[in-house]
PDB file of C-alpha atoms and ligand atoms in Angstrom:
ATOM      1  CA  MET A   1     -24.823  44.586  11.902  1.00  0.00           C
ATOM      2  CA  ARG A   2     -21.653  42.813  12.995  1.00  0.00           C
ATOM      3  CA  ASP A   3     -21.479  39.240  14.208  1.00  0.00           C
ATOM      4  CA  GLY A   4     -22.163  39.566  17.922  1.00  0.00           C
ATOM      5  CA  ASN A   5     -21.202  36.009  18.888  1.00  0.00           C
ATOM      6  CA  PRO A   6     -18.058  36.425  21.026  1.00  0.00           C
ATOM      7  CA  VAL A   7     -16.836  32.843  20.495  1.00  0.00           C
ATOM      8  CA  ARG A   8     -17.045  33.129  16.706  1.00  0.00           C
ATOM      9  CA  ARG A   9     -15.416  36.548  16.861  1.00  0.00           C
ATOM     10  CA  ALA A  10     -12.548  35.221  18.973  1.00  0.00           C
ATOM     11  CA  LEU A  11     -12.055  32.253  16.602  1.00  0.00           C
ATOM     12  CA  ARG A  12     -11.923  34.565  13.583  1.00  0.00           C
ATOM     13  CA  ARG A  13      -9.381  36.755  15.340  1.00  0.00           C
ATOM     14  CA  MET A  14      -7.199  33.727  16.102  1.00  0.00           C
ATOM     15  CA  GLN A  15      -7.403  32.540  12.494  1.00  0.00           C
ATOM     16  CA  ARG A  16      -6.470  35.935  11.157  1.00  0.00           C
ATOM     17  CA  MET A  17      -3.565  36.262  13.587  1.00  0.00           C
ATOM     18  CA  ALA A  18      -2.310  32.792  12.606  1.00  0.00           C
ATOM     19  CA  LEU A  19      -2.417  33.814   8.918  1.00  0.00           C
ATOM     20  CA  GLU A  20      -0.520  37.015   9.638  1.00  0.00           C
ATOM     21  CA  ARG A  21       2.043  35.304  11.884  1.00  0.00           C
ATOM     22  CA  ARG A  22       2.962  32.729   9.250  1.00  0.00           C
ATOM     23  CA  ALA A  23       3.353  35.257   6.442  1.00  0.00           C
ATOM     24  CA  ARG A  24       6.654  36.894   5.473  1.00  0.00           C
ATOM     25  CA  ALA A  25       6.772  40.681   5.549  1.00  0.00           C
ATOM     26  CA  PHE A  26       7.747  42.827   2.563  1.00  0.00           C
ATOM     27  CA  ASP A  27      11.233  44.216   3.144  1.00  0.00           C
ATOM     28  CA  ALA A  28      12.352  47.755   2.316  1.00  0.00           C
ATOM     29  CA  ASP A  29      13.669  46.686  -1.089  1.00  0.00           C
ATOM     30  CA  ALA A  30      10.377  45.003  -2.080  1.00  0.00           C
ATOM     31  CA  LEU A  31       8.487  48.120  -1.021  1.00  0.00           C
ATOM     32  CA  ARG A  32      10.534  50.309  -3.383  1.00  0.00           C
ATOM     33  CA  ARG A  33      10.009  48.175  -6.507  1.00  0.00           C
ATOM     34  CA  PRO A  34       7.820  49.669  -9.270  1.00  0.00           C
ATOM     35  CA  ALA A  35       4.366  48.116  -9.340  1.00  0.00           C
ATOM     36  CA  MET A  36       1.219  47.864 -11.408  1.00  0.00           C
ATOM     37  CA  VAL A  37      -2.063  47.128  -9.626  1.00  0.00           C
ATOM     38  CA  PHE A  38      -4.775  45.444 -11.690  1.00  0.00           C
ATOM     39  CA  ALA A  39      -8.342  46.066 -10.516  1.00  0.00           C
ATOM     40  CA  PRO A  40     -11.198  44.235 -12.280  1.00  0.00           C
ATOM     41  CA  HIS A  41     -13.561  46.971 -11.042  1.00  0.00           C
ATOM     42  CA  PRO A  42     -13.007  50.415  -9.556  1.00  0.00           C
ATOM     43  CA  ASP A  43     -12.645  49.823  -5.750  1.00  0.00           C
ATOM     44  CA  ASP A  44     -10.770  46.485  -5.952  1.00  0.00           C
ATOM     45  CA  GLU A  45      -7.431  48.364  -6.013  1.00  0.00           C
ATOM     46  CA  THR A  46      -8.281  50.030  -2.690  1.00  0.00           C
ATOM     47  CA  LEU A  47      -9.898  47.013  -1.018  1.00  0.00           C
ATOM     48  CA  GLY A  48      -7.166  44.559  -1.979  1.00  0.00           C
ATOM     49  CA  CYS A  49      -3.998  46.672  -1.983  1.00  0.00           C
ATOM     50  CA  GLY A  50      -4.826  50.209  -0.802  1.00  0.00           C
ATOM     51  CA  GLY A  51      -2.517  50.033   2.223  1.00  0.00           C
ATOM     52  CA  THR A  52       0.334  48.573   0.168  1.00  0.00           C
ATOM     53  CA  ILE A  53      -0.052  51.295  -2.476  1.00  0.00           C
ATOM     54  CA  LEU A  54       0.140  53.929   0.284  1.00  0.00           C
ATOM     55  CA  GLN A  55       3.259  52.356   1.791  1.00  0.00           C
ATOM     56  CA  LYS A  56       4.938  52.060  -1.591  1.00  0.00           C
ATOM     57  CA  ARG A  57       4.155  55.658  -2.521  1.00  0.00           C
ATOM     58  CA  ARG A  58       5.539  56.798   0.860  1.00  0.00           C
ATOM     59  CA  VAL A  59       8.974  55.475  -0.116  1.00  0.00           C
ATOM     60  CA  GLY A  60       8.694  56.900  -3.627  1.00  0.00           C
ATOM     61  CA  ALA A  61       7.956  53.671  -5.551  1.00  0.00           C
ATOM     62  CA  ALA A  62       6.214  54.051  -8.906  1.00  0.00           C
ATOM     63  CA  VAL A  63       2.668  52.628  -8.696  1.00  0.00           C
ATOM     64  CA  ARG A  64       0.242  52.491 -11.588  1.00  0.00           C
ATOM     65  CA  ILE A  65      -3.386  51.384 -11.355  1.00  0.00           C
ATOM     66  CA  VAL A  66      -5.116  49.617 -14.228  1.00  0.00           C
ATOM     67  CA  CYS A  67      -8.902  49.175 -14.085  1.00  0.00           C
ATOM     68  CA  LEU A  68     -10.070  46.494 -16.468  1.00  0.00           C
ATOM     69  CA  THR A  69     -13.834  47.092 -16.522  1.00  0.00           C
ATOM     70  CA  ASP A  70     -15.971  50.214 -16.326  1.00  0.00           C
ATOM     71  CA  GLY A  71     -17.798  49.030 -13.172  1.00  0.00           C
ATOM     72  CA  ALA A  72     -21.141  49.960 -14.724  1.00  0.00           C
ATOM     73  CA  GLY A  73     -22.770  46.703 -13.570  1.00  0.00           C
ATOM     74  CA  SER A  74     -22.851  47.431  -9.826  1.00  0.00           C
ATOM     75  CA  HIS A  75     -26.330  49.009  -9.661  1.00  0.00           C
ATOM     76  CA  PRO A  76     -27.713  48.497 -13.181  1.00  0.00           C
ATOM     77  CA  ASP A  77     -31.392  49.061 -12.413  1.00  0.00           C
ATOM     78  CA  LEU A  78     -30.801  52.227 -10.377  1.00  0.00           C
ATOM     79  CA  LEU A  79     -28.609  54.348 -12.664  1.00  0.00           C
ATOM     80  CA  THR A  80     -28.078  54.271 -16.403  1.00  0.00           C
ATOM     81  CA  HIS A  81     -25.021  52.533 -17.775  1.00  0.00           C
ATOM     82  CA  ASP A  82     -23.409  55.816 -18.841  1.00  0.00           C
ATOM     83  CA  GLU A  83     -24.121  57.529 -15.517  1.00  0.00           C
ATOM     84  CA  LEU A  84     -22.642  54.662 -13.530  1.00  0.00           C
ATOM     85  CA  LYS A  85     -19.629  54.451 -15.808  1.00  0.00           C
ATOM     86  CA  ALA A  86     -18.896  58.173 -15.329  1.00  0.00           C
ATOM     87  CA  VAL A  87     -19.432  57.980 -11.553  1.00  0.00           C
ATOM     88  CA  ARG A  88     -17.090  55.033 -11.119  1.00  0.00           C
ATOM     89  CA  ALA A  89     -14.355  56.530 -13.316  1.00  0.00           C
ATOM     90  CA  ARG A  90     -14.468  59.699 -11.225  1.00  0.00           C
ATOM     91  CA  GLU A  91     -14.431  57.702  -8.000  1.00  0.00           C
ATOM     92  CA  VAL A  92     -11.415  55.566  -8.857  1.00  0.00           C
ATOM     93  CA  ARG A  93      -9.408  58.631  -9.871  1.00  0.00           C
ATOM     94  CA  GLY A  94     -10.359  60.243  -6.547  1.00  0.00           C
ATOM     95  CA  ALA A  95      -9.394  57.128  -4.593  1.00  0.00           C
ATOM     96  CA  ALA A  96      -6.086  56.871  -6.468  1.00  0.00           C
ATOM     97  CA  LYS A  97      -5.297  60.450  -5.520  1.00  0.00           C
ATOM     98  CA  VAL A  98      -5.841  59.643  -1.832  1.00  0.00           C
ATOM     99  CA  LEU A  99      -3.549  56.615  -2.286  1.00  0.00           C
ATOM    100  CA  GLY A 100      -0.862  58.897  -3.730  1.00  0.00           C
ATOM    101  CA  VAL A 101      -1.258  57.836  -7.369  1.00  0.00           C
ATOM    102  CA  GLU A 102      -1.545  60.626  -9.914  1.00  0.00           C
ATOM    103  CA  GLU A 103      -4.243  60.696 -12.560  1.00  0.00           C
ATOM    104  CA  ARG A 104      -1.759  60.050 -15.371  1.00  0.00           C
ATOM    105  CA  ASP A 105      -0.889  56.746 -13.681  1.00  0.00           C
ATOM    106  CA  VAL A 106      -4.491  55.501 -13.623  1.00  0.00           C
ATOM    107  CA  PHE A 107      -5.504  53.552 -16.730  1.00  0.00           C
ATOM    108  CA  LEU A 108      -9.187  52.831 -17.281  1.00  0.00           C
ATOM    109  CA  LEU A 109      -9.450  50.153 -19.962  1.00  0.00           C
ATOM    110  CA  GLY A 110     -13.268  50.358 -19.991  1.00  0.00           C
ATOM    111  CA  PHE A 111     -14.160  46.746 -20.801  1.00  0.00           C
ATOM    112  CA  PRO A 112     -17.781  45.888 -19.936  1.00  0.00           C
ATOM    113  CA  ASP A 113     -18.441  45.008 -16.308  1.00  0.00           C
ATOM    114  CA  ARG A 114     -19.351  41.325 -15.807  1.00  0.00           C
ATOM    115  CA  GLU A 115     -18.396  40.505 -19.403  1.00  0.00           C
ATOM    116  CA  LEU A 116     -14.627  40.696 -19.269  1.00  0.00           C
ATOM    117  CA  ASP A 117     -14.379  37.057 -20.325  1.00  0.00           C
ATOM    118  CA  ALA A 118     -15.873  38.044 -23.691  1.00  0.00           C
ATOM    119  CA  CYS A 119     -12.968  40.475 -24.332  1.00  0.00           C
ATOM    120  CA  LEU A 120      -9.966  38.368 -23.370  1.00  0.00           C
ATOM    121  CA  GLU A 121      -7.879  38.865 -26.486  1.00  0.00           C
ATOM    122  CA  ALA A 122      -8.313  42.648 -26.578  1.00  0.00           C
ATOM    123  CA  ALA A 123      -7.616  42.892 -22.846  1.00  0.00           C
ATOM    124  CA  VAL A 124      -4.431  40.808 -23.060  1.00  0.00           C
ATOM    125  CA  ALA A 125      -3.174  43.078 -25.855  1.00  0.00           C
ATOM    126  CA  ARG A 126      -3.850  46.245 -23.814  1.00  0.00           C
ATOM    127  CA  VAL A 127      -2.218  44.828 -20.679  1.00  0.00           C
ATOM    128  CA  ALA A 128       0.817  43.545 -22.606  1.00  0.00           C
ATOM    129  CA  GLU A 129       1.268  47.002 -24.098  1.00  0.00           C
ATOM    130  CA  LEU A 130       1.163  48.608 -20.599  1.00  0.00           C
ATOM    131  CA  LEU A 131       3.657  46.068 -19.220  1.00  0.00           C
ATOM    132  CA  TRP A 132       6.006  46.665 -22.117  1.00  0.00           C
ATOM    133  CA  ARG A 133       5.787  50.439 -21.812  1.00  0.00           C
ATOM    134  CA  HIS A 134       6.111  50.776 -18.022  1.00  0.00           C
ATOM    135  CA  ARG A 135       8.152  47.683 -17.053  1.00  0.00           C
ATOM    136  CA  PRO A 136       6.700  47.142 -13.553  1.00  0.00           C
ATOM    137  CA  GLU A 137       8.562  44.553 -11.455  1.00  0.00           C
ATOM    138  CA  GLN A 138       5.592  43.708  -9.225  1.00  0.00           C
ATOM    139  CA  LEU A 139       2.069  43.024 -10.426  1.00  0.00           C
ATOM    140  CA  PHE A 140      -0.868  42.960  -8.035  1.00  0.00           C
ATOM    141  CA  VAL A 141      -3.691  40.823  -9.418  1.00  0.00           C
ATOM    142  CA  PRO A 142      -6.854  39.260  -8.013  1.00  0.00           C
ATOM    143  CA  TYR A 143      -6.721  35.700  -6.718  1.00  0.00           C
ATOM    144  CA  ALA A 144      -8.261  33.277  -9.209  1.00  0.00           C
ATOM    145  CA  ARG A 145     -10.239  31.051  -6.830  1.00  0.00           C
ATOM    146  CA  GLY A 146     -13.514  31.750  -5.092  1.00  0.00           C
ATOM    147  CA  GLU A 147     -13.741  35.122  -6.823  1.00  0.00           C
ATOM    148  CA  HIS A 148     -16.125  37.056  -9.079  1.00  0.00           C
ATOM    149  CA  ARG A 149     -15.781  36.012 -12.730  1.00  0.00           C
ATOM    150  CA  ASP A 150     -14.214  39.353 -13.772  1.00  0.00           C
ATOM    151  CA  HIS A 151     -11.587  38.828 -11.060  1.00  0.00           C
ATOM    152  CA  VAL A 152     -10.766  35.366 -12.390  1.00  0.00           C
ATOM    153  CA  SER A 153     -10.594  36.787 -15.933  1.00  0.00           C
ATOM    154  CA  THR A 154      -8.270  39.583 -14.785  1.00  0.00           C
ATOM    155  CA  ASN A 155      -5.885  37.018 -13.289  1.00  0.00           C
ATOM    156  CA  HIS A 156      -5.848  35.064 -16.572  1.00  0.00           C
ATOM    157  CA  ILE A 157      -5.462  38.193 -18.695  1.00  0.00           C
ATOM    158  CA  VAL A 158      -2.460  39.473 -16.730  1.00  0.00           C
ATOM    159  CA  ARG A 159      -0.755  36.054 -16.677  1.00  0.00           C
ATOM    160  CA  GLU A 160      -1.242  35.705 -20.430  1.00  0.00           C
ATOM    161  CA  ALA A 161       0.113  39.223 -21.029  1.00  0.00           C
ATOM    162  CA  VAL A 162       3.153  38.458 -18.821  1.00  0.00           C
ATOM    163  CA  ALA A 163       3.833  35.314 -20.859  1.00  0.00           C
ATOM    164  CA  ARG A 164       3.540  37.314 -24.064  1.00  0.00           C
ATOM    165  CA  VAL A 165       5.882  40.101 -22.949  1.00  0.00           C
ATOM    166  CA  GLY A 166       8.390  37.673 -21.417  1.00  0.00           C
ATOM    167  CA  LEU A 167       9.755  40.045 -18.755  1.00  0.00           C
ATOM    168  CA  PRO A 168      10.507  38.746 -15.245  1.00  0.00           C
ATOM    169  CA  VAL A 169       7.906  39.842 -12.691  1.00  0.00           C
ATOM    170  CA  THR A 170       6.583  38.929  -9.289  1.00  0.00           C
ATOM    171  CA  LEU A 171       2.844  38.466  -9.025  1.00  0.00           C
ATOM    172  CA  PHE A 172       1.120  39.254  -5.763  1.00  0.00           C
ATOM    173  CA  GLU A 173      -2.385  37.815  -5.762  1.00  0.00           C
ATOM    174  CA  TYR A 174      -4.860  39.596  -3.492  1.00  0.00           C
ATOM    175  CA  ALA A 175      -8.280  38.370  -2.424  1.00  0.00           C
ATOM    176  CA  VAL A 176     -11.520  40.341  -2.484  1.00  0.00           C
ATOM    177  CA  TRP A 177     -14.582  38.102  -2.559  1.00  0.00           C
ATOM    178  CA  ALA A 178     -12.513  35.061  -1.584  1.00  0.00           C
ATOM    179  CA  TRP A 179     -12.270  36.562   1.913  1.00  0.00           C
ATOM    180  CA  ARG A 180     -15.890  35.482   2.364  1.00  0.00           C
ATOM    181  CA  HIS A 181     -14.809  31.882   2.864  1.00  0.00           C
ATOM    182  CA  TRP A 182     -14.300  30.266   6.224  1.00  0.00           C
ATOM    183  CA  PRO A 183     -11.973  30.533   8.129  1.00  0.00           C
ATOM    184  CA  MET A 184     -11.541  34.163   7.024  1.00  0.00           C
ATOM    185  CA  VAL A 185     -15.120  34.983   8.034  1.00  0.00           C
ATOM    186  CA  GLY A 186     -17.225  33.082  10.545  1.00  0.00           C
ATOM    187  CA  PHE A 187     -18.932  29.863   9.561  1.00  0.00           C
ATOM    188  CA  GLY A 188     -22.261  30.599  11.176  1.00  0.00           C
ATOM    189  CA  TRP A 189     -23.185  34.051   9.940  1.00  0.00           C
ATOM    190  CA  THR A 190     -25.470  32.792   7.234  1.00  0.00           C
ATOM    191  CA  TRP A 191     -27.181  29.528   6.451  1.00  0.00           C
ATOM    192  CA  ARG A 192     -25.524  27.462   3.768  1.00  0.00           C
ATOM    193  CA  PRO A 193     -26.170  23.930   2.592  1.00  0.00           C
ATOM    194  CA  ALA A 194     -23.488  21.595   3.970  1.00  0.00           C
ATOM    195  CA  LEU A 195     -21.946  20.867   0.544  1.00  0.00           C
ATOM    196  CA  ALA A 196     -21.574  24.532  -0.371  1.00  0.00           C
ATOM    197  CA  GLY A 197     -20.091  25.110   3.081  1.00  0.00           C
ATOM    198  CA  ALA A 198     -17.510  22.384   2.538  1.00  0.00           C
ATOM    199  CA  VAL A 199     -16.542  23.739  -0.905  1.00  0.00           C
ATOM    200  CA  SER A 200     -16.237  27.208   0.593  1.00  0.00           C
ATOM    201  CA  ALA A 201     -14.034  25.913   3.411  1.00  0.00           C
ATOM    202  CA  ARG A 202     -11.732  24.234   0.853  1.00  0.00           C
ATOM    203  CA  VAL A 203     -11.175  27.591  -0.878  1.00  0.00           C
ATOM    204  CA  GLY A 204     -10.568  29.240   2.490  1.00  0.00           C
ATOM    205  CA  LEU A 205      -8.100  26.616   3.674  1.00  0.00           C
ATOM    206  CA  ARG A 206      -6.207  26.753   0.372  1.00  0.00           C
ATOM    207  CA  MET A 207      -5.949  30.525   0.742  1.00  0.00           C
ATOM    208  CA  ALA A 208      -4.651  30.114   4.269  1.00  0.00           C
ATOM    209  CA  ARG A 209      -1.850  27.906   2.891  1.00  0.00           C
ATOM    210  CA  GLN A 210      -1.020  30.128  -0.074  1.00  0.00           C
ATOM    211  CA  PHE A 211      -1.232  33.674   1.305  1.00  0.00           C
ATOM    212  CA  ARG A 212       2.231  33.861   2.852  1.00  0.00           C
ATOM    213  CA  THR A 213       3.308  37.439   2.085  1.00  0.00           C
ATOM    214  CA  LYS A 214       2.226  40.441   4.127  1.00  0.00           C
ATOM    215  CA  VAL A 215       2.534  44.215   4.107  1.00  0.00           C
ATOM    216  CA  LEU A 216       2.048  46.119   7.370  1.00  0.00           C
ATOM    217  CA  ILE A 217      -0.632  48.763   6.847  1.00  0.00           C
ATOM    218  CA  ARG A 218      -1.589  49.613  10.432  1.00  0.00           C
ATOM    219  CA  ASP A 219      -0.248  53.163  10.196  1.00  0.00           C
ATOM    220  CA  VAL A 220      -2.063  53.944   6.931  1.00  0.00           C
ATOM    221  CA  LEU A 221      -5.486  52.461   7.745  1.00  0.00           C
ATOM    222  CA  ALA A 222      -7.057  55.915   8.048  1.00  0.00           C
ATOM    223  CA  GLN A 223      -5.896  56.856   4.532  1.00  0.00           C
ATOM    224  CA  LYS A 224      -7.081  53.496   3.189  1.00  0.00           C
ATOM    225  CA  ARG A 225     -10.513  54.199   4.669  1.00  0.00           C
ATOM    226  CA  ALA A 226     -10.452  57.691   3.156  1.00  0.00           C
ATOM    227  CA  ALA A 227      -9.598  56.226  -0.261  1.00  0.00           C
ATOM    228  CA  LEU A 228     -12.421  53.674  -0.030  1.00  0.00           C
ATOM    229  CA  ALA A 229     -14.836  56.451   0.949  1.00  0.00           C
ATOM    230  CA  ARG A 230     -14.108  58.033  -2.443  1.00  0.00           C
ATOM    231  CA  HIS A 231     -15.900  55.029  -3.952  1.00  0.00           C
ATOM    232  CA  ALA A 232     -19.121  56.559  -2.661  1.00  0.00           C
ATOM    233  CA  SER A 233     -21.370  54.579  -5.044  1.00  0.00           C
ATOM    234  CA  GLN A 234     -20.166  51.396  -3.295  1.00  0.00           C
ATOM    235  CA  MET A 235     -20.080  52.778   0.237  1.00  0.00           C
ATOM    236  CA  GLU A 236     -23.214  54.945   0.635  1.00  0.00           C
ATOM    237  CA  ARG A 237     -26.862  54.266  -0.056  1.00  0.00           C
ATOM    238  CA  ARG A 238     -27.743  56.825  -2.676  1.00  0.00           C
ATOM    239  CA  ASP A 239     -30.875  58.901  -1.987  1.00  0.00           C
ATOM    240  CA  ALA A 240     -31.672  56.489   0.892  1.00  0.00           C
ATOM    241  CA  GLN A 241     -32.667  54.018  -1.832  1.00  0.00           C
ATOM    242  CA  PRO A 242     -33.164  50.657   0.008  1.00  0.00           C
ATOM    243  CA  ARG A 243     -32.215  48.653  -3.106  1.00  0.00           C
ATOM    244  CA  TRP A 244     -28.890  50.508  -3.326  1.00  0.00           C
ATOM    245  CA  HIS A 245     -26.490  47.885  -1.879  1.00  0.00           C
ATOM    246  CA  THR A 246     -23.231  48.900  -0.275  1.00  0.00           C
ATOM    247  CA  LEU A 247     -20.102  46.982   0.706  1.00  0.00           C
ATOM    248  CA  GLU A 248     -21.075  47.454   4.347  1.00  0.00           C
ATOM    249  CA  ASP A 249     -24.172  45.296   3.685  1.00  0.00           C
ATOM    250  CA  VAL A 250     -22.105  42.239   2.742  1.00  0.00           C
ATOM    251  CA  ASP A 251     -22.118  39.663   5.570  1.00  0.00           C
ATOM    252  CA  GLY A 252     -23.182  42.271   8.077  1.00  0.00           C
ATOM    253  CA  GLY A 253     -19.920  44.228   7.772  1.00  0.00           C
ATOM    254  CA  GLN A 254     -17.641  41.199   8.334  1.00  0.00           C
ATOM    255  CA  PHE A 255     -16.572  41.294   4.689  1.00  0.00           C
ATOM    256  CA  LEU A 256     -15.448  44.929   4.798  1.00  0.00           C
ATOM    257  CA  ALA A 257     -13.611  44.340   8.087  1.00  0.00           C
ATOM    258  CA  CYS A 258     -11.299  41.843   6.289  1.00  0.00           C
ATOM    259  CA  PHE A 259      -9.644  44.772   4.477  1.00  0.00           C
ATOM    260  CA  PHE A 260      -8.895  46.844   7.548  1.00  0.00           C
ATOM    261  CA  GLU A 261      -6.674  44.493   9.504  1.00  0.00           C
ATOM    262  CA  ASP A 262      -3.042  45.298  10.400  1.00  0.00           C
ATOM    263  CA  TYR A 263      -1.674  43.588   7.285  1.00  0.00           C
ATOM    264  CA  GLU A 264      -2.623  43.097   3.647  1.00  0.00           C
ATOM    265  CA  LEU A 265      -1.947  39.495   2.664  1.00  0.00           C
ATOM    266  CA  TYR A 266      -0.833  38.110  -0.703  1.00  0.00           C
ATOM    267  CA  ARG A 267       0.042  34.955  -2.543  1.00  0.00           C
ATOM    268  CA  ARG A 268       3.470  35.507  -4.108  1.00  0.00           C
ATOM    269  CA  ILE A 269       4.412  33.952  -7.460  1.00  0.00           C
ATOM    270  CA  ASP A 270       7.788  34.660  -9.110  1.00  0.00           C
ATOM    271  CA  ILE A 271       7.785  34.465 -12.894  1.00  0.00           C
ATOM    272  CA  ALA A 272      11.134  34.230 -14.687  1.00  0.00           C
ATOM    273  CA  ALA A 273      11.846  35.872 -18.050  1.00  0.00           C
ATOM    274  CA  SER A 274      10.866  33.768 -21.038  1.00  0.00           C
TER     275      SER A 274
HETATM  276 ZN1   ZN B   1     -14.448  43.563  -8.270  1.00  0.00          ZN
END
């Protein structure tokens, strides 16, 4: 169920439009640069950057997708670890295909879901090897604040690998769970203690200051939706199982709506060669 309060809805719309207005758009040259998209879990690549991947592939840019974890922790008591791992690997390959990325350009590193921080050294080595081999100029990584712990770990892993390889790159940080902070979603949709609300608002306001790069995705929204639909384990309740949570359940659909606006927004960080 969506937030039916028209005042809150109008405020959210104004906030989003202000964010988009202040941000600088990718130019044609930036769109053509080779990129590597780092997803902590299968589906993050589509949620965070699906529209950008589509736009880049349209102009022939090389895009590779690297999934750090196997995603087997999403519904642990409903499917076995091996079943979930196989399902999510199949889904991310299917989504990548819809986004225009071939199977040979999808790398599934298979680290354990929710335990990426226990594998930092091995993950940095794998990522450094991929950076060295493919020489992407743009890296899309999760934002490190207000995010799931695997997302924070992915940010650290990629930054460490970049430092190790020493090649110049531009990082584009994308948000997934951090979109749940005010002002990106309404303040009143769920009860929160005042302190937690204030902390949340600090994350949200920081994001609003830092996310100053945008890619127009309005004309590829249908394909982005089609790609996300390939992540069926995250989008559909399996066997009408009430305990099977979907992304649509999060904040009554407000969360999912954040990814289907006219623009994808990023925090840009240029890293010089070392
Ligand atoms: Zn994730």
